[in-house]
mmCIF file of C-alpha atoms and ligand atoms in Angstrom:
data_model
loop_
_atom_site.group_PDB
_atom_site.id
_atom_site.type_symbol
_atom_site.label_atom_id
_atom_site.label_comp_id
_atom_site.label_asym_id
_atom_site.label_seq_id
_atom_site.Cartn_x
_atom_site.Cartn_y
_atom_site.Cartn_z
ATOM 1 C CA MET B 209 3.335 -3.840 18.060
ATOM 2 C CA ASP B 210 3.687 -0.669 19.630
ATOM 3 C CA SER B 211 0.971 1.393 20.110
ATOM 4 C CA LYS B 212 1.949 4.261 20.530
ATOM 5 C CA LEU B 213 4.520 4.139 17.642
ATOM 6 C CA LYS B 214 3.296 7.856 15.368
ATOM 7 C CA THR B 215 3.328 6.487 11.919
ATOM 8 C CA ASP B 216 1.817 8.682 9.620
ATOM 9 C CA TRP B 217 3.738 10.111 7.135
ATOM 10 C CA GLU B 218 2.726 13.148 9.125
ATOM 11 C CA ASP B 219 6.434 15.072 8.943
ATOM 12 C CA VAL B 220 6.922 13.758 5.080
ATOM 13 C CA GLY B 221 2.891 14.562 4.506
ATOM 14 C CA GLN B 222 5.065 18.560 1.847
ATOM 15 C CA TRP B 223 7.793 15.954 0.134
ATOM 16 C CA TYR B 224 4.533 12.871 -0.482
ATOM 17 C CA ASP B 225 2.285 15.350 -1.765
ATOM 18 C CA THR B 226 5.141 16.033 -4.531
ATOM 19 C CA GLN B 227 6.104 12.970 -5.233
ATOM 20 C CA VAL B 228 2.110 11.589 -6.119
ATOM 21 C CA GLY B 229 1.474 14.410 -7.408
ATOM 22 C CA ASN B 230 -2.415 14.376 -10.069
ATOM 23 C CA LEU B 231 -0.996 11.529 -11.754
ATOM 24 C CA GLY B 232 0.942 9.246 -9.275
ATOM 25 C CA HIS B 233 4.366 8.677 -8.418
ATOM 26 C CA TYR B 234 6.037 6.623 -11.462
ATOM 27 C CA TYR B 235 4.862 3.025 -10.006
ATOM 28 C CA HIS B 236 1.272 5.011 -9.125
ATOM 29 C CA ARG B 237 0.472 4.944 -13.315
ATOM 30 C CA GLN B 238 2.763 2.375 -14.946
ATOM 31 C CA VAL B 239 2.476 -0.264 -12.761
ATOM 32 C CA ILE B 240 -0.411 0.129 -9.247
ATOM 33 C CA PHE B 241 -3.166 1.795 -10.333
ATOM 34 C CA PRO B 242 -3.384 -0.840 -14.296
ATOM 35 C CA LYS B 243 -3.324 -3.801 -12.557
ATOM 36 C CA LEU B 244 -5.012 -2.888 -9.549
ATOM 37 C CA LEU B 245 -8.237 -0.417 -11.439
ATOM 38 C CA PRO B 246 -9.215 -3.868 -13.704
ATOM 39 C CA LEU B 247 -8.986 -6.121 -10.471
ATOM 40 C CA LEU B 248 -11.719 -4.194 -8.835
ATOM 41 C CA SER B 249 -14.674 -4.874 -11.070
ATOM 42 C CA LEU B 250 -16.458 -1.642 -10.315
ATOM 43 C CA GLU B 251 -18.441 -1.701 -13.567
ATOM 44 C CA THR B 252 -20.181 -5.292 -12.183
ATOM 45 C CA PHE B 253 -21.100 -3.587 -9.411
ATOM 46 C CA ASP B 254 -25.235 -1.956 -9.452
ATOM 47 C CA SER B 255 -24.072 1.445 -6.733
ATOM 48 C CA PRO B 256 -20.144 1.195 -6.478
ATOM 49 C CA ALA B 257 -19.540 2.791 -3.168
ATOM 50 C CA LEU B 258 -15.392 2.600 -2.538
ATOM 51 C CA LEU B 259 -13.077 2.961 0.818
ATOM 52 C CA ASP B 260 -8.915 4.330 1.070
ATOM 53 C CA LEU B 261 -7.964 3.259 4.308
ATOM 54 C CA GLY B 262 -4.285 4.914 4.169
ATOM 55 C CA CYS B 263 -5.609 7.021 1.292
ATOM 56 C CA GLY B 264 -2.438 9.904 1.079
ATOM 57 C CA GLN B 265 -3.476 12.561 -0.696
ATOM 58 C CA GLY B 266 -5.805 10.390 -2.396
ATOM 59 C CA ILE B 267 -3.699 9.869 -5.463
ATOM 60 C CA LEU B 268 -6.376 6.626 -6.343
ATOM 61 C CA ALA B 269 -9.868 8.430 -5.988
ATOM 62 C CA ARG B 270 -8.100 10.988 -9.517
ATOM 63 C CA TYR B 271 -7.979 8.262 -11.142
ATOM 64 C CA LEU B 272 -11.188 5.916 -10.260
ATOM 65 C CA PRO B 273 -14.343 6.596 -12.643
ATOM 66 C CA ILE B 274 -16.110 10.108 -11.838
ATOM 67 C CA HIS B 275 -19.301 8.075 -10.797
ATOM 68 C CA VAL B 276 -18.123 6.495 -7.948
ATOM 69 C CA PRO B 277 -18.622 7.327 -4.761
ATOM 70 C CA TYR B 278 -15.717 7.593 -2.752
ATOM 71 C CA TRP B 279 -13.727 8.055 1.055
ATOM 72 C CA GLY B 280 -10.872 8.517 1.818
ATOM 73 C CA VAL B 281 -9.195 8.097 5.327
ATOM 74 C CA ASP B 282 -5.154 9.080 6.572
ATOM 75 C CA LEU B 283 -4.017 10.046 9.492
ATOM 76 C CA ALA B 284 -1.700 12.634 8.367
ATOM 77 C CA PRO B 285 -4.003 16.212 8.269
ATOM 78 C CA SER B 286 -1.589 17.578 5.749
ATOM 79 C CA LEU B 287 -2.519 15.150 3.201
ATOM 80 C CA ILE B 288 -5.679 15.095 4.463
ATOM 81 C CA THR B 289 -5.811 18.358 3.300
ATOM 82 C CA GLN B 290 -3.771 18.583 -0.302
ATOM 83 C CA ALA B 291 -6.416 15.367 -0.973
ATOM 84 C CA LYS B 292 -9.820 17.858 -0.293
ATOM 85 C CA LYS B 293 -8.154 20.287 -2.249
ATOM 86 C CA ARG B 294 -7.723 17.870 -5.553
ATOM 87 C CA ALA B 295 -11.001 16.320 -4.516
ATOM 88 C CA SER B 296 -13.853 16.301 -7.382
ATOM 89 C CA ALA B 297 -17.298 16.067 -5.858
ATOM 90 C CA GLN B 298 -18.183 12.506 -5.234
ATOM 91 C CA HIS B 299 -15.007 12.562 -3.072
ATOM 92 C CA GLN B 300 -14.606 12.744 0.687
ATOM 93 C CA PHE B 301 -11.687 12.673 2.839
ATOM 94 C CA TYR B 302 -11.780 12.968 6.665
ATOM 95 C CA LYS B 303 -9.093 12.032 9.148
ATOM 96 C CA GLY B 304 -8.472 9.285 11.178
ATOM 97 C CA ASP B 305 -6.001 5.964 12.405
ATOM 98 C CA ILE B 306 -7.196 3.186 10.286
ATOM 99 C CA CYS B 307 -6.144 0.868 13.341
ATOM 100 C CA LYS B 308 -9.378 3.024 15.711
ATOM 101 C CA PRO B 309 -12.852 2.789 14.893
ATOM 102 C CA LEU B 310 -13.540 5.304 12.155
ATOM 103 C CA HIS B 311 -16.031 8.159 12.559
ATOM 104 C CA ILE B 312 -17.821 6.768 9.181
ATOM 105 C CA ASP B 313 -20.982 5.460 9.677
ATOM 106 C CA LYS B 314 -20.890 3.800 6.698
ATOM 107 C CA GLN B 315 -20.910 -0.129 6.866
ATOM 108 C CA ASP B 316 -22.590 -1.416 3.003
ATOM 109 C CA PHE B 317 -18.818 -0.265 0.862
ATOM 110 C CA THR B 318 -18.544 -2.477 -1.757
ATOM 111 C CA HIS B 319 -14.312 -1.921 -2.225
ATOM 112 C CA VAL B 320 -11.773 -1.360 0.185
ATOM 113 C CA THR B 321 -8.732 -0.567 -0.507
ATOM 114 C CA LEU B 322 -5.070 -0.183 1.138
ATOM 115 C CA VAL B 323 -2.884 1.189 -1.080
ATOM 116 C CA LEU B 324 0.580 0.817 -0.210
ATOM 117 C CA ALA B 325 -0.391 1.395 3.647
ATOM 118 C CA LEU B 326 -0.759 -1.844 4.814
ATOM 119 C CA GLN B 327 2.406 -2.803 5.436
ATOM 120 C CA ASN B 328 2.911 1.141 7.477
ATOM 121 C CA VAL B 329 0.599 0.399 9.908
ATOM 122 C CA ALA B 330 1.779 -1.261 13.764
ATOM 123 C CA HIS B 331 -2.078 -3.011 14.022
ATOM 124 C CA PRO B 332 -2.941 -4.444 10.981
ATOM 125 C CA ASP B 333 -5.688 -6.507 12.123
ATOM 126 C CA LYS B 334 -7.299 -4.534 13.072
ATOM 127 C CA ALA B 335 -7.356 -1.685 10.048
ATOM 128 C CA LEU B 336 -8.790 -5.140 8.178
ATOM 129 C CA ALA B 337 -10.860 -5.969 10.871
ATOM 130 C CA ASN B 338 -12.786 -2.580 9.866
ATOM 131 C CA ALA B 339 -12.022 -2.657 6.087
ATOM 132 C CA ALA B 340 -14.696 -5.469 7.365
ATOM 133 C CA HIS B 341 -17.116 -4.255 9.341
ATOM 134 C CA HIS B 342 -17.338 -1.181 6.226
ATOM 135 C CA LEU B 343 -17.882 -3.169 4.203
ATOM 136 C CA GLN B 344 -21.178 -5.197 2.635
ATOM 137 C CA PRO B 345 -20.918 -8.789 2.840
ATOM 138 C CA GLY B 346 -19.594 -10.089 -0.593
ATOM 139 C CA GLY B 347 -17.729 -6.909 -0.437
ATOM 140 C CA ILE B 348 -14.460 -6.798 -2.251
ATOM 141 C CA LEU B 349 -11.006 -5.332 -0.402
ATOM 142 C CA ALA B 350 -7.719 -4.902 -2.671
ATOM 143 C CA ILE B 351 -4.421 -4.574 -0.741
ATOM 144 C CA VAL B 352 -1.117 -3.789 -1.871
ATOM 145 C CA LEU B 353 1.763 -3.906 -0.441
ATOM 146 C CA ASN B 354 5.628 -3.619 -1.104
ATOM 147 C CA HIS B 355 6.458 -7.310 -1.590
ATOM 148 C CA PRO B 356 6.806 -9.060 1.945
ATOM 149 C CA CYS B 357 8.622 -12.028 0.675
ATOM 150 C CA PHE B 358 11.415 -9.927 -1.248
ATOM 151 C CA ARG B 359 10.982 -6.004 -0.507
ATOM 152 C CA ILE B 360 12.035 -6.461 3.046
ATOM 153 C CA PRO B 361 13.921 -2.588 4.118
ATOM 154 C CA ARG B 362 17.006 -3.377 5.484
ATOM 155 C CA GLN B 363 16.918 -6.937 5.545
ATOM 156 C CA SER B 364 16.931 -7.277 2.135
ATOM 157 C CA SER B 365 19.185 -6.779 -0.282
ATOM 158 C CA TRP B 366 20.563 -7.445 -4.233
ATOM 159 C CA GLY B 367 23.702 -8.854 -4.892
ATOM 160 C CA ILE B 368 25.746 -10.384 -7.817
ATOM 161 C CA ASP B 369 27.023 -14.329 -8.546
ATOM 162 C CA THR B 370 30.148 -13.314 -11.011
ATOM 163 C CA ASN B 371 29.798 -17.592 -11.610
ATOM 164 C CA LYS B 372 26.470 -16.913 -12.800
ATOM 165 C CA LYS B 373 26.495 -14.176 -13.499
ATOM 166 C CA LEU B 374 23.163 -12.844 -12.957
ATOM 167 C CA GLN B 375 21.760 -10.913 -9.643
ATOM 168 C CA TYR B 376 20.345 -11.868 -7.131
ATOM 169 C CA ARG B 377 18.243 -11.264 -4.013
ATOM 170 C CA ARG B 378 19.747 -11.675 -0.015
ATOM 171 C CA ILE B 379 16.742 -11.528 2.810
ATOM 172 C CA ASP B 380 18.454 -11.884 5.692
ATOM 173 C CA THR B 381 14.962 -12.824 7.929
ATOM 174 C CA TYR B 382 11.703 -13.581 6.452
ATOM 175 C CA LEU B 383 9.133 -15.179 8.917
ATOM 176 C CA GLN B 384 8.980 -12.993 11.699
ATOM 177 C CA PRO B 385 7.390 -9.726 12.237
ATOM 178 C CA LEU B 386 9.930 -6.662 12.161
ATOM 179 C CA LYS B 387 9.309 -2.657 12.479
ATOM 180 C CA ILE B 388 11.561 -0.937 11.420
ATOM 181 C CA PRO B 389 12.081 2.796 10.729
ATOM 182 C CA ILE B 390 13.186 4.116 7.202
ATOM 183 C CA HIS B 391 15.461 7.099 7.430
ATOM 184 C CA MET B 392 13.186 9.201 4.334
ATOM 185 C CA HIS B 393 16.252 11.723 3.344
ATOM 186 C CA PRO B 394 18.982 10.559 5.116
ATOM 187 C CA GLY B 395 21.939 12.662 6.656
ATOM 188 C CA GLN B 396 19.468 15.701 7.115
ATOM 189 C CA LYS B 397 18.596 16.707 10.292
ATOM 190 C CA PRO B 398 16.401 17.043 11.309
ATOM 191 C CA ALA B 399 16.281 12.744 10.589
ATOM 192 C CA LYS B 400 12.142 12.434 8.829
ATOM 193 C CA THR B 401 11.139 9.117 9.760
ATOM 194 C CA THR B 402 8.180 6.569 8.524
ATOM 195 C CA TRP B 403 8.053 2.682 10.251
ATOM 196 C CA SER B 404 7.269 0.144 7.875
ATOM 197 C CA PHE B 405 6.533 -3.178 9.385
ATOM 198 C CA HIS B 406 7.184 -6.525 8.560
ATOM 199 C CA HIS B 407 4.497 -9.133 8.244
ATOM 200 C CA SER B 408 5.076 -12.647 6.148
ATOM 201 C CA LEU B 409 2.912 -13.369 3.654
ATOM 202 C CA SER B 410 0.716 -16.284 6.224
ATOM 203 C CA ASP B 411 0.776 -13.473 8.669
ATOM 204 C CA PHE B 412 -0.821 -11.723 6.325
ATOM 205 C CA SER B 413 -3.332 -14.796 5.722
ATOM 206 C CA ARG B 414 -4.160 -15.407 9.207
ATOM 207 C CA PHE B 415 -5.105 -11.766 9.299
ATOM 208 C CA LEU B 416 -7.556 -11.638 6.921
ATOM 209 C CA ALA B 417 -8.624 -14.838 7.588
ATOM 210 C CA ASP B 418 -9.511 -13.521 11.738
ATOM 211 C CA ALA B 419 -11.370 -10.440 10.094
ATOM 212 C CA GLY B 420 -14.083 -12.682 8.889
ATOM 213 C CA PHE B 421 -12.058 -12.362 4.963
ATOM 214 C CA ALA B 422 -11.157 -14.920 2.107
ATOM 215 C CA ILE B 423 -8.709 -14.846 -0.355
ATOM 216 C CA LEU B 424 -9.995 -14.573 -3.839
ATOM 217 C CA LEU B 425 -6.520 -13.682 -6.069
ATOM 218 C CA ILE B 426 -2.856 -12.800 -5.077
ATOM 219 C CA GLU B 427 -1.095 -11.256 -8.097
ATOM 220 C CA GLU B 428 3.137 -10.813 -8.099
ATOM 221 C CA TRP B 429 3.725 -7.247 -10.052
ATOM 222 C CA ALA B 430 7.250 -6.156 -11.364
ATOM 223 C CA SER B 431 8.424 -3.019 -12.270
ATOM 224 C CA ASP B 432 8.511 -2.524 -15.935
ATOM 225 C CA LYS B 433 11.091 -0.308 -15.682
ATOM 226 C CA ILE B 434 14.414 -1.244 -17.869
ATOM 227 C CA SER B 435 17.899 -0.784 -17.358
ATOM 228 C CA SER B 436 20.944 0.135 -20.029
ATOM 229 C CA GLY B 437 24.825 -0.330 -19.779
ATOM 230 C CA ALA B 438 26.919 -2.500 -19.374
ATOM 231 C CA ALA B 439 25.402 -4.521 -16.171
ATOM 232 C CA ALA B 440 21.971 -4.301 -17.825
ATOM 233 C CA LYS B 441 20.352 -7.572 -18.998
ATOM 234 C CA MET B 442 21.911 -8.715 -15.394
ATOM 235 C CA GLU B 443 19.222 -5.754 -13.819
ATOM 236 C CA ASN B 444 16.717 -6.653 -16.071
ATOM 237 C CA GLY B 445 16.712 -10.085 -16.056
ATOM 238 C CA ALA B 446 16.520 -9.789 -11.558
ATOM 239 C CA ARG B 447 13.355 -7.026 -12.197
ATOM 240 C CA LYS B 448 11.542 -9.347 -13.865
ATOM 241 C CA GLU B 449 12.112 -12.541 -12.512
ATOM 242 C CA PHE B 450 11.282 -10.825 -8.507
ATOM 243 C CA PRO B 451 8.102 -8.502 -7.888
ATOM 244 C CA LEU B 452 8.046 -5.010 -6.387
ATOM 245 C CA PHE B 453 4.443 -5.592 -5.538
ATOM 246 C CA LEU B 454 2.075 -7.959 -4.177
ATOM 247 C CA THR B 455 -2.019 -7.791 -4.506
ATOM 248 C CA PHE B 456 -4.176 -8.764 -2.506
ATOM 249 C CA LEU B 457 -7.852 -9.756 -3.685
ATOM 250 C CA ALA B 458 -10.432 -9.967 -0.923
ATOM 251 C CA GLN B 459 -13.788 -11.306 -0.260
ATOM 252 C CA LYS B 460 -15.692 -10.711 2.929
ATOM 253 C CA ILE B 461 -17.849 -13.799 3.586
ATOM 254 C CA SER B 462 -19.041 -13.079 7.266
HETATM 255 C C1 SAM K 63 3.233 5.019 1.697
HETATM 256 S S1 SAM K 63 1.777 6.311 1.938
HETATM 257 C C2 SAM K 63 0.659 5.360 0.827
HETATM 258 C C3 SAM K 63 -0.558 6.349 0.774
HETATM 259 C C4 SAM K 63 -1.604 6.448 -0.626
HETATM 260 N N1 SAM K 63 -2.525 5.408 0.490
HETATM 261 C C5 SAM K 63 -0.720 6.504 -1.554
HETATM 262 O O1 SAM K 63 -0.794 4.677 -2.291
HETATM 263 O O2 SAM K 63 0.203 7.755 -2.337
HETATM 264 C C6 SAM K 63 1.217 5.798 3.772
HETATM 265 C C7 SAM K 63 0.340 6.017 4.031
HETATM 266 O O3 SAM K 63 -0.013 5.795 5.507
HETATM 267 C C8 SAM K 63 -1.414 6.339 6.505
HETATM 268 N N2 SAM K 63 -0.999 5.717 7.724
HETATM 269 C C9 SAM K 63 0.247 5.976 8.457
HETATM 270 N N3 SAM K 63 -0.444 5.023 9.473
HETATM 271 C C10 SAM K 63 -1.687 5.175 9.606
HETATM 272 C C11 SAM K 63 -2.949 4.812 10.315
HETATM 273 N N4 SAM K 63 -2.550 3.949 12.183
HETATM 274 N N5 SAM K 63 -4.044 5.150 9.918
HETATM 275 C C12 SAM K 63 -4.219 5.907 9.000
HETATM 276 N N6 SAM K 63 -3.477 6.244 7.907
HETATM 277 C C13 SAM K 63 -2.002 6.399 8.298
HETATM 278 C C14 SAM K 63 1.175 7.548 6.279
HETATM 279 O O4 SAM K 63 -0.131 8.670 6.572
HETATM 280 C C15 SAM K 63 1.183 7.864 4.517
HETATM 281 O O5 SAM K 63 0.126 8.582 4.127
#
């Protein structure tokens, strides 16, 4: 994919920082962190240390146990500034491109995370090679993605089957990799765009294997929101059936 593309969220940094705030946006708080933190099993490591790639304004750092050393890297300078403002003593933040070699010497992290970030980089294979480079053997990688099967920007949508009285998910394309511009505030001028990069499950599995990871677990996390009103039954049913997020838990094996 295009290596000259500007993928950082600097242009929408102020907006994103407001959305996330001190405690995270709705899905950070309600779905992602309550499910991700137990998966990391930080308490089972004698000296855990976590590298967060595409850390944004550092929300994950504020959910970790206070004693866990944390390094966050993101390409958007204003998000790194916001992260530093909220940082505790054991948190370090750097501006950097996670698809290129990082200016971090440490190569024995016990954990690397990519929370809603791998889908926003042009070269996920290189970001995963970086993750492997900075992890100790046996180290844990956790990736949370917008579900690549059901949430393909511009290529997936809801439909209603009136005969069956159900809401279904329509997927227009899936296997081919896509580079998709997202207009963050439609109608607003000048337009502010971020980029999403779609890959199939088999692509992600191949990227992980090539970077030296074995997949330990795949989880799929649905929204916990509940609709009310005339279409509530259909909407609640569909929400339970089509997960918002897909999570890979992987281990560095080589
Ligand atoms: C959806 S945000 C997620 C941020 C954070 N992990 C969170 O959950 O709030 C995606 C982030 O990826 C960052 N990003 C995109 N391309 C990047 C790259 N090549 N290197 C580092 N960060 C990048 C963006 O700047 C943005 O902060």
